[in-house]
Tab-separated table of C-alpha atoms and ligand atoms in Angstrom:
chain	number	residue	atom	x	y	z
A	1	UNK	CA	-2.943	51.531	-2.003
A	2	UNK	CA	0.751	51.028	-1.446
A	3	UNK	CA	2.785	53.881	-0.090
A	4	UNK	CA	6.239	54.085	1.454
A	5	UNK	CA	4.926	53.425	4.952
A	6	UNK	CA	2.283	50.801	4.039
A	7	UNK	CA	4.306	47.970	2.479
A	8	UNK	CA	2.733	45.824	-0.239
A	9	UNK	CA	0.736	43.049	1.437
A	10	UNK	CA	2.428	39.679	1.454
A	11	UNK	CA	0.566	37.137	-0.685
A	12	UNK	CA	1.187	33.402	-0.782
A	13	UNK	CA	-0.863	31.223	-3.119
A	14	UNK	CA	-1.571	27.549	-2.537
A	15	UNK	CA	-0.134	26.501	-5.891
A	16	UNK	CA	1.554	28.226	-8.821
A	17	UNK	CA	1.254	27.389	-12.516
A	18	UNK	CA	3.810	29.815	-13.910
A	19	UNK	CA	5.344	28.092	-16.932
A	20	UNK	CA	8.689	28.909	-18.501
A	21	UNK	CA	9.508	30.018	-22.035
A	22	UNK	CA	10.241	26.332	-22.721
A	23	UNK	CA	6.608	25.226	-22.326
A	24	UNK	CA	5.478	28.148	-24.485
A	25	UNK	CA	8.014	27.274	-27.201
A	26	UNK	CA	7.019	23.584	-27.061
A	27	UNK	CA	3.341	24.436	-27.581
A	28	UNK	CA	4.176	26.873	-30.371
A	29	UNK	CA	6.117	24.108	-32.153
A	30	UNK	CA	3.124	21.768	-31.959
A	31	UNK	CA	0.730	24.479	-33.130
A	32	UNK	CA	2.859	24.979	-36.239
A	33	UNK	CA	3.270	21.235	-36.874
A	34	UNK	CA	-0.083	20.592	-38.551
A	35	UNK	CA	-1.225	17.863	-36.090
A	36	UNK	CA	-2.868	18.827	-32.792
A	37	UNK	CA	-4.533	15.631	-31.470
A	38	UNK	CA	-2.621	12.742	-29.861
A	39	UNK	CA	0.274	11.800	-32.150
A	40	UNK	CA	4.075	11.487	-32.081
A	41	UNK	CA	4.675	14.033	-29.295
A	42	UNK	CA	2.158	12.199	-27.083
A	43	UNK	CA	3.839	8.863	-27.825
A	44	UNK	CA	7.224	10.349	-26.916
A	45	UNK	CA	5.820	11.847	-23.698
A	46	UNK	CA	4.464	8.384	-22.777
A	47	UNK	CA	7.866	6.759	-23.350
A	48	UNK	CA	9.694	9.392	-21.321
A	49	UNK	CA	7.209	9.194	-18.438
A	50	UNK	CA	7.430	5.378	-18.417
A	51	UNK	CA	11.239	5.539	-18.437
A	52	UNK	CA	11.208	7.924	-15.448
A	53	UNK	CA	9.223	5.267	-13.544
A	54	UNK	CA	11.252	2.292	-14.834
A	55	UNK	CA	7.949	1.069	-16.310
A	56	UNK	CA	7.904	-0.646	-19.729
A	57	UNK	CA	5.297	1.729	-21.172
A	58	UNK	CA	2.548	4.237	-20.329
A	59	UNK	CA	-0.653	5.609	-21.856
A	60	UNK	CA	-1.351	9.370	-21.790
A	61	UNK	CA	-4.966	10.407	-21.266
A	62	UNK	CA	-7.032	13.572	-20.949
A	63	UNK	CA	-7.252	13.676	-17.122
A	64	UNK	CA	-6.538	11.794	-13.907
A	65	UNK	CA	-10.234	10.963	-13.751
A	66	UNK	CA	-10.022	9.424	-17.240
A	67	UNK	CA	-6.982	7.440	-16.066
A	68	UNK	CA	-8.965	6.016	-13.122
A	69	UNK	CA	-11.977	5.282	-15.331
A	70	UNK	CA	-9.899	3.401	-17.924
A	71	UNK	CA	-8.005	1.551	-15.164
A	72	UNK	CA	-11.184	0.292	-13.486
A	73	UNK	CA	-12.690	-0.597	-16.853
A	74	UNK	CA	-9.529	-2.489	-17.957
A	75	UNK	CA	-9.675	-4.460	-14.695
A	76	UNK	CA	-13.247	-5.444	-15.568
A	77	UNK	CA	-15.034	-3.562	-12.766
A	78	UNK	CA	-18.749	-3.763	-13.508
A	79	UNK	CA	-22.228	-3.763	-11.984
A	80	UNK	CA	-22.353	-4.856	-8.348
A	81	UNK	CA	-18.583	-5.113	-7.943
A	82	UNK	CA	-17.252	-3.708	-4.684
A	83	UNK	CA	-14.124	-1.567	-4.793
A	84	UNK	CA	-12.455	-0.593	-1.526
A	85	UNK	CA	-11.395	3.073	-1.684
A	86	UNK	CA	-10.205	5.616	0.871
A	87	UNK	CA	-12.841	8.187	1.806
A	88	UNK	CA	-10.088	10.753	2.438
A	89	UNK	CA	-9.293	11.432	-1.215
A	90	UNK	CA	-10.595	13.338	-4.192
A	91	UNK	CA	-14.054	12.159	-5.263
A	92	UNK	CA	-12.748	10.842	-8.618
A	93	UNK	CA	-12.033	7.246	-7.557
A	94	UNK	CA	-15.435	6.687	-5.901
A	95	UNK	CA	-17.112	8.426	-8.851
A	96	UNK	CA	-15.460	6.185	-11.454
A	97	UNK	CA	-16.295	3.038	-9.479
A	98	UNK	CA	-19.912	4.216	-9.364
A	99	UNK	CA	-19.926	5.129	-13.062
A	100	UNK	CA	-18.874	1.542	-13.862
A	101	UNK	CA	-21.917	0.334	-11.910
A	102	UNK	CA	-19.725	-0.745	-9.009
A	103	UNK	CA	-20.086	0.117	-5.345
A	104	UNK	CA	-17.372	2.091	-3.533
A	105	UNK	CA	-16.697	0.666	-0.076
A	106	UNK	CA	-14.981	3.341	1.996
A	107	UNK	CA	-12.049	2.381	4.218
A	108	UNK	CA	-10.388	4.436	6.935
A	109	UNK	CA	-6.876	5.883	6.984
A	110	UNK	CA	-4.173	4.939	9.486
A	111	UNK	CA	-3.774	8.047	11.658
A	112	UNK	CA	-3.492	11.851	11.574
A	113	UNK	CA	0.268	11.349	11.206
A	114	UNK	CA	-0.172	8.921	8.279
A	115	UNK	CA	-3.466	9.667	6.511
A	116	UNK	CA	-3.247	6.871	3.921
A	117	UNK	CA	-5.361	3.722	3.541
A	118	UNK	CA	-5.277	1.446	6.613
A	119	UNK	CA	-4.355	-2.148	5.629
A	120	UNK	CA	-6.317	-3.572	8.593
A	121	UNK	CA	-9.484	-1.829	7.486
A	122	UNK	CA	-9.003	-3.065	3.910
A	123	UNK	CA	-8.712	-6.618	5.283
A	124	UNK	CA	-11.861	-6.127	7.370
A	125	UNK	CA	-13.915	-4.898	4.387
A	126	UNK	CA	-12.883	-7.638	1.912
A	127	UNK	CA	-15.782	-9.780	0.713
A	128	UNK	CA	-16.239	-12.160	-2.211
A	129	UNK	CA	-17.716	-9.143	-4.039
A	130	UNK	CA	-14.476	-7.106	-3.662
A	131	UNK	CA	-13.011	-6.746	-7.168
A	132	UNK	CA	-10.336	-4.058	-6.623
A	133	UNK	CA	-8.679	-1.831	-4.014
A	134	UNK	CA	-7.641	1.784	-4.675
A	135	UNK	CA	-4.775	3.247	-2.637
A	136	UNK	CA	-3.949	6.964	-2.761
A	137	UNK	CA	-0.519	8.451	-2.090
A	138	UNK	CA	-1.681	11.405	0.021
A	139	UNK	CA	0.359	14.533	-0.636
A	140	UNK	CA	2.869	12.459	-2.598
A	141	UNK	CA	3.795	10.251	0.390
A	142	UNK	CA	3.704	6.498	-0.239
A	143	UNK	CA	0.639	4.639	0.989
A	144	UNK	CA	1.236	1.161	2.455
A	145	UNK	CA	1.050	-0.208	-1.077
A	146	UNK	CA	3.205	-3.326	-0.720
A	147	UNK	CA	1.295	-4.480	2.357
A	148	UNK	CA	-2.108	-3.780	0.795
A	149	UNK	CA	-1.093	-5.395	-2.515
A	150	UNK	CA	0.043	-8.585	-0.724
A	151	UNK	CA	-3.226	-8.670	1.175
A	152	UNK	CA	-5.312	-8.053	-1.969
A	153	UNK	CA	-3.358	-10.657	-3.998
A	154	UNK	CA	-4.201	-13.260	-1.363
A	155	UNK	CA	-7.851	-12.598	-2.329
A	156	UNK	CA	-7.047	-12.450	-6.077
A	157	UNK	CA	-7.910	-8.749	-6.095
A	158	UNK	CA	-5.928	-6.131	-8.091
A	159	UNK	CA	-4.700	-2.834	-6.627
A	160	UNK	CA	-5.087	0.534	-8.355
A	161	UNK	CA	-2.671	3.260	-7.242
A	162	UNK	CA	-4.117	6.751	-7.413
A	163	UNK	CA	-0.754	8.482	-7.821
A	164	UNK	CA	-2.253	11.853	-8.783
A	165	UNK	CA	-0.064	13.499	-6.120
A	166	UNK	CA	3.016	11.420	-6.785
A	167	UNK	CA	4.598	11.491	-10.251
A	168	UNK	CA	8.103	9.964	-10.294
A	169	UNK	CA	8.519	9.104	-6.612
A	170	UNK	CA	10.949	6.249	-6.011
A	171	UNK	CA	10.570	3.899	-3.071
A	172	UNK	CA	12.406	0.675	-2.157
A	173	UNK	CA	9.350	-1.184	-3.574
A	174	UNK	CA	9.557	0.661	-6.913
A	175	UNK	CA	8.233	3.962	-8.254
A	176	UNK	CA	4.783	4.922	-6.971
A	177	UNK	CA	2.204	3.774	-9.509
A	178	UNK	CA	4.212	0.642	-10.396
A	179	UNK	CA	3.904	-1.273	-7.093
A	180	UNK	CA	0.265	-2.350	-7.431
A	181	UNK	CA	-1.356	-3.553	-10.651
A	182	UNK	CA	-2.175	-0.257	-12.316
A	183	UNK	CA	-1.096	3.338	-11.602
A	184	UNK	CA	-3.000	6.534	-12.412
A	185	UNK	CA	-1.517	10.036	-12.572
A	186	UNK	CA	-3.039	13.502	-12.988
A	187	UNK	CA	-1.583	16.582	-14.666
A	188	UNK	CA	-4.337	18.940	-13.502
A	189	UNK	CA	-3.304	22.556	-12.919
A	190	UNK	CA	-2.652	22.229	-9.184
A	191	UNK	CA	-0.542	19.061	-9.377
A	192	UNK	CA	3.229	18.520	-9.145
A	193	UNK	CA	3.520	18.606	-12.918
A	194	UNK	CA	0.767	19.951	-15.137
A	195	UNK	CA	-0.379	19.931	-18.736
A	196	UNK	CA	-3.451	22.072	-17.934
A	197	UNK	CA	-5.583	18.919	-17.962
A	198	UNK	CA	-4.104	15.476	-18.431
A	199	UNK	CA	-3.220	12.131	-16.960
A	200	UNK	CA	-1.214	8.936	-17.440
A	201	UNK	CA	-1.700	5.220	-16.826
A	202	UNK	CA	0.940	2.558	-16.205
A	203	UNK	CA	0.213	-1.140	-15.626
A	204	UNK	CA	2.068	-4.214	-14.508
A	205	UNK	CA	0.382	-6.473	-17.104
A	206	UNK	CA	1.031	-5.284	-20.715
A	207	UNK	CA	-2.369	-6.688	-21.792
A	208	UNK	CA	-4.113	-4.477	-19.237
A	209	UNK	CA	-2.191	-1.449	-20.515
A	210	UNK	CA	-3.161	-2.323	-24.102
A	211	UNK	CA	-6.821	-2.422	-23.029
A	212	UNK	CA	-6.362	1.063	-21.570
A	213	UNK	CA	-4.689	2.287	-24.775
A	214	UNK	CA	-7.446	0.814	-26.903
A	215	UNK	CA	-10.377	2.115	-24.807
A	216	UNK	CA	-8.775	5.574	-24.719
A	217	UNK	CA	-9.719	5.897	-28.414
A	218	UNK	CA	-12.999	3.970	-28.858
A	219	UNK	CA	-11.158	0.648	-29.305
A	220	UNK	CA	-10.537	1.580	-32.952
A	221	UNK	CA	-8.176	-0.972	-34.477
A	222	UNK	CA	-6.428	1.851	-36.344
A	223	UNK	CA	-5.951	5.288	-34.793
A	224	UNK	CA	-6.777	8.509	-36.637
A	225	UNK	CA	-3.070	9.333	-36.593
A	226	UNK	CA	-2.266	5.950	-38.228
A	227	UNK	CA	-5.003	6.347	-40.808
A	228	UNK	CA	-3.826	9.829	-41.703
A	229	UNK	CA	-0.204	8.725	-41.902
A	230	UNK	CA	-0.775	5.536	-43.916
A	231	UNK	CA	-3.686	6.680	-46.049
A	232	UNK	CA	-5.865	3.702	-45.039
A	233	UNK	CA	-9.369	4.370	-43.837
A	234	UNK	CA	-10.796	1.025	-42.669
A	235	UNK	CA	-11.042	-0.010	-39.042
A	236	UNK	CA	-12.995	-2.274	-36.728
A	237	UNK	CA	-14.270	-1.701	-33.162
A	238	UNK	CA	-13.895	-4.874	-31.104
A	239	UNK	CA	-14.801	-3.255	-27.777
A	240	UNK	CA	-16.497	-0.379	-25.969
A	241	UNK	CA	-14.356	2.723	-25.633
A	242	UNK	CA	-14.263	6.456	-25.065
A	243	UNK	CA	-12.343	9.456	-26.294
A	244	UNK	CA	-9.868	10.151	-23.493
A	245	UNK	CA	-6.957	11.202	-25.738
A	246	UNK	CA	-4.794	14.136	-24.639
A	247	UNK	CA	-3.994	16.915	-27.092
A	248	UNK	CA	-0.551	17.122	-28.642
A	249	UNK	CA	-0.178	20.581	-27.015
A	250	UNK	CA	-0.723	19.062	-23.568
A	251	UNK	CA	1.866	16.350	-24.235
A	252	UNK	CA	4.369	18.967	-25.408
A	253	UNK	CA	3.916	20.809	-22.087
A	254	UNK	CA	4.161	17.478	-20.260
A	255	UNK	CA	7.591	16.673	-21.709
A	256	UNK	CA	8.965	20.005	-20.470
A	257	UNK	CA	7.300	19.660	-17.059
A	258	UNK	CA	8.659	16.136	-16.640
A	259	UNK	CA	12.194	17.394	-17.299
A	260	UNK	CA	11.693	20.224	-14.770
A	261	UNK	CA	10.286	17.955	-12.079
A	262	UNK	CA	13.594	17.114	-10.302
A	263	UNK	CA	14.526	20.808	-9.915
A	264	UNK	CA	11.035	21.749	-8.724
A	265	UNK	CA	11.099	18.881	-6.268
A	266	UNK	CA	14.403	19.980	-4.758
A	267	UNK	CA	12.818	23.367	-4.055
A	268	UNK	CA	9.660	21.787	-2.596
A	269	UNK	CA	11.762	19.499	-0.398
A	270	UNK	CA	13.724	22.417	1.050
A	271	UNK	CA	10.536	24.444	1.649
A	272	UNK	CA	8.849	21.464	3.323
A	273	UNK	CA	11.930	20.964	5.548
A	274	UNK	CA	11.634	24.591	6.698
A	275	UNK	CA	7.904	24.226	7.328
A	276	UNK	CA	8.533	21.129	9.454
A	277	UNK	CA	11.231	22.968	11.418
A	278	UNK	CA	9.083	26.042	12.040
A	279	UNK	CA	5.869	24.181	12.878
A	280	UNK	CA	7.476	21.717	15.278
A	281	UNK	CA	6.894	23.936	18.297
A	282	UNK	CA	3.219	24.764	17.709
A	283	UNK	CA	1.378	23.165	20.638
A	284	UNK	CA	-1.106	20.479	19.598
A	285	UNK	CA	-0.419	20.791	15.866
A	286	UNK	CA	0.222	17.519	13.968
A	287	UNK	CA	2.229	17.591	10.769
A	288	UNK	CA	1.475	14.401	8.801
A	289	UNK	CA	4.464	12.362	7.641
A	290	UNK	CA	6.760	14.489	9.864
A	291	UNK	CA	9.147	11.571	10.319
A	292	UNK	CA	9.034	10.384	6.681
A	293	UNK	CA	12.609	9.998	5.428
A	294	UNK	CA	12.358	8.569	1.918
A	295	UNK	CA	11.403	10.179	-1.381
A	296	UNK	CA	8.066	11.999	-1.715
A	297	UNK	CA	6.583	14.445	-4.217
A	298	UNK	CA	5.982	17.069	-1.478
A	299	UNK	CA	2.692	17.744	-3.222
A	300	UNK	CA	0.808	19.055	-0.174
A	301	UNK	CA	1.855	20.763	3.040
A	302	UNK	CA	-1.001	19.473	5.158
A	303	UNK	CA	-1.312	20.083	8.898
A	304	UNK	CA	-3.827	18.812	11.431
A	305	UNK	CA	-5.039	21.655	13.667
A	306	UNK	CA	-5.011	21.163	17.450
A	307	UNK	CA	-8.296	19.859	18.886
A	308	UNK	CA	-10.802	22.638	19.521
A	309	UNK	CA	-9.191	25.154	17.155
A	310	UNK	CA	-11.901	26.152	14.644
A	311	UNK	CA	-10.605	25.695	11.098
A	312	UNK	CA	-12.864	28.333	9.478
A	313	UNK	CA	-11.450	30.953	11.853
A	314	UNK	CA	-7.853	29.924	11.112
A	315	UNK	CA	-8.559	30.001	7.373
A	316	UNK	CA	-10.172	33.433	7.727
A	317	UNK	CA	-7.166	34.850	9.624
A	318	UNK	CA	-4.734	33.405	7.075
A	319	UNK	CA	-6.809	34.722	4.184
A	320	UNK	CA	-6.747	38.191	5.729
A	321	UNK	CA	-2.943	37.860	5.786
A	322	UNK	CA	-2.942	37.045	2.047
A	323	UNK	CA	-2.389	33.317	2.539
A	324	UNK	CA	-4.401	30.842	0.480
A	325	UNK	CA	-5.297	27.530	2.133
A	326	UNK	CA	-7.367	24.513	1.197
A	327	UNK	CA	-8.700	21.235	2.587
A	328	UNK	CA	-7.659	17.854	1.202
A	329	UNK	CA	-10.280	16.437	1.446
A	330	UNK	CA	-13.858	16.556	2.641
A	331	UNK	CA	-14.427	12.807	3.241
A	332	UNK	CA	-16.112	11.272	0.199
A	333	UNK	CA	-18.547	9.139	2.230
A	334	UNK	CA	-20.021	12.333	3.766
A	335	UNK	CA	-20.619	14.071	0.411
A	336	UNK	CA	-24.366	14.094	-0.192
A	337	UNK	CA	-24.440	11.875	-3.313
A	338	UNK	CA	-22.361	9.173	-1.610
A	339	UNK	CA	-24.190	9.495	1.722
A	340	UNK	CA	-27.736	9.651	0.289
A	341	UNK	CA	-27.590	7.657	-2.961
A	342	UNK	CA	-24.532	5.419	-3.243
A	343	UNK	CA	-24.553	4.186	0.386
A	344	UNK	CA	-27.964	2.624	-0.287
A	345	UNK	CA	-26.451	0.297	-2.905
A	346	UNK	CA	-24.156	-1.468	-0.461
A	347	UNK	CA	-24.812	-5.151	0.076
A	348	UNK	CA	-26.232	-5.667	3.609
A	349	UNK	CA	-23.707	-8.484	4.076
A	350	UNK	CA	-20.714	-6.153	3.523
A	351	UNK	CA	-19.078	-5.195	6.842
A	352	UNK	CA	-20.200	-1.833	8.143
A	353	UNK	CA	-18.188	1.258	7.196
A	354	UNK	CA	-16.344	2.674	10.197
A	355	UNK	CA	-14.241	5.762	9.537
A	356	UNK	CA	-13.373	7.323	12.916
A	357	UNK	CA	-9.920	8.598	11.881
A	358	UNK	CA	-11.196	10.088	8.617
A	359	UNK	CA	-14.145	11.728	10.373
A	360	UNK	CA	-11.918	13.199	13.095
A	361	UNK	CA	-9.598	14.575	10.418
A	362	UNK	CA	-12.496	16.010	8.418
A	363	UNK	CA	-12.687	19.242	10.419
A	364	UNK	CA	-9.021	19.645	11.305
A	365	UNK	CA	-6.948	19.061	8.130
A	366	UNK	CA	-5.582	22.190	6.491
A	367	UNK	CA	-3.326	22.494	3.428
A	368	UNK	CA	-0.803	25.357	3.460
A	369	UNK	CA	0.806	26.877	0.355
A	370	UNK	CA	3.596	24.772	-1.147
A	371	UNK	CA	4.982	25.187	-4.650
A	372	UNK	CA	8.302	25.603	-6.389
A	373	UNK	CA	7.896	29.361	-6.911
A	374	UNK	CA	7.709	29.999	-3.130
A	375	UNK	CA	10.637	31.309	-1.091
A	376	UNK	CA	11.956	30.512	2.375
A	377	UNK	CA	10.577	33.914	3.458
A	378	UNK	CA	7.117	32.873	2.303
A	379	UNK	CA	7.353	29.739	4.453
A	380	UNK	CA	8.455	31.774	7.477
A	381	UNK	CA	5.567	34.178	6.871
A	382	UNK	CA	2.952	31.407	6.566
A	383	UNK	CA	4.313	29.442	9.540
A	384	UNK	CA	4.367	32.620	11.648
A	385	UNK	CA	0.790	33.610	10.779
A	386	UNK	CA	-0.431	30.041	11.336
A	387	UNK	CA	1.259	29.894	14.754
A	388	UNK	CA	-0.506	33.141	15.737
A	389	UNK	CA	-3.849	31.996	14.365
A	390	UNK	CA	-3.696	28.720	16.287
A	391	UNK	CA	-2.869	30.493	19.558
A	392	UNK	CA	-5.687	33.051	19.241
B	1	PLP	C1	-6.500	15.484	-9.014
B	1	PLP	C2	-6.834	14.182	-8.484
B	1	PLP	C3	-7.584	13.248	-9.225
B	1	PLP	C4	-8.254	13.581	-10.527
B	1	PLP	O1	-7.428	14.071	-11.517
B	1	PLP	P1	-8.019	15.071	-12.628
B	1	PLP	O2	-6.865	15.203	-13.563
B	1	PLP	O3	-8.381	16.344	-11.956
B	1	PLP	O4	-9.172	14.397	-13.262
B	1	PLP	C5	-7.795	12.004	-8.696
B	1	PLP	N1	-7.319	11.676	-7.495
B	1	PLP	C6	-6.608	12.534	-6.742
B	1	PLP	C7	-6.080	12.091	-5.432
B	1	PLP	C8	-6.358	13.819	-7.204
B	1	PLP	O5	-5.677	14.674	-6.439
């Protein structure tokens, strides 16, 4: 109950999916158009997304997971192939490697201040069975992609960029997703830009991208849209594919979200700057990427709690103050399926997994609310409550 002397409780959510009248109008247009599956709006969304990345083309898919699956498949990952992946990421990359019959080999991250894939550990884990490396741009901050790509190329191994957190982030080496061999994006509800569910793939080699485009729709030589438009009904299937097409409604939302991204990012950048300022003085607290100067998607506002501060207690105190938090991520190699089932498939000759940085981070990482509908007051509120919680 809210009365004059008990003010409404402050509430800050981790993410916010409020869409504008523009997204609603764009979906309404598609719904009245007579074609709801992937078609001209999807093709236009692909071209616009590619242009934003200075990439020649892109393929829209039904999720970030689908993007990773098609990427690994287009690179020919199959039974027994080892793929080096970070453990500190969403389970999707290890899952898609495993689904292809491959074996995920988990590598450590650099440090609490830079929790992205460690090039030295990638080098250590390379064997003649290594067939790809997946880097992930944690929170939208660039992984050491150039360095890892150079190292992988020396072994003839392609690099997949999991850029789920990092749509349209420019670096001196190029936009994230275009530095390695193939880039995968996600438009899941909690991401920087969303289509509800969705994803995108870009690739350096146009033949690889065409394999992705083909396998997205069962490798049919003529798409349903083409057959409907041209009145022809024959087709062949020269390969093994899936149905990972996005809907035309999702692509219509995607076009609007892509156009809104620069404005949203300016807001996120300012909020992140305030967070960094306010959290600087908290004893023992590490804020990853605190000294990062270049472009980033500001997807997550992750902090590393001081040693000995119990995360569940901090999360409980913040929750009681109306503040939503999350953890990105429980290390994949400690999840029961990967620990109990997948670990047993590793070749005994592959160097042993050692993940001390990831395991130390496992209990101390905490993601604070960060989204474009937040205010500076929200940041001050969250930073204040976190400072108290850490000191208790
Ligand atoms: C969200 C996410 C994915 C998976 O994307 P979906 O669209 O949810 O399938 C993969 N990797 C990372 C790092 C993610 O954050």
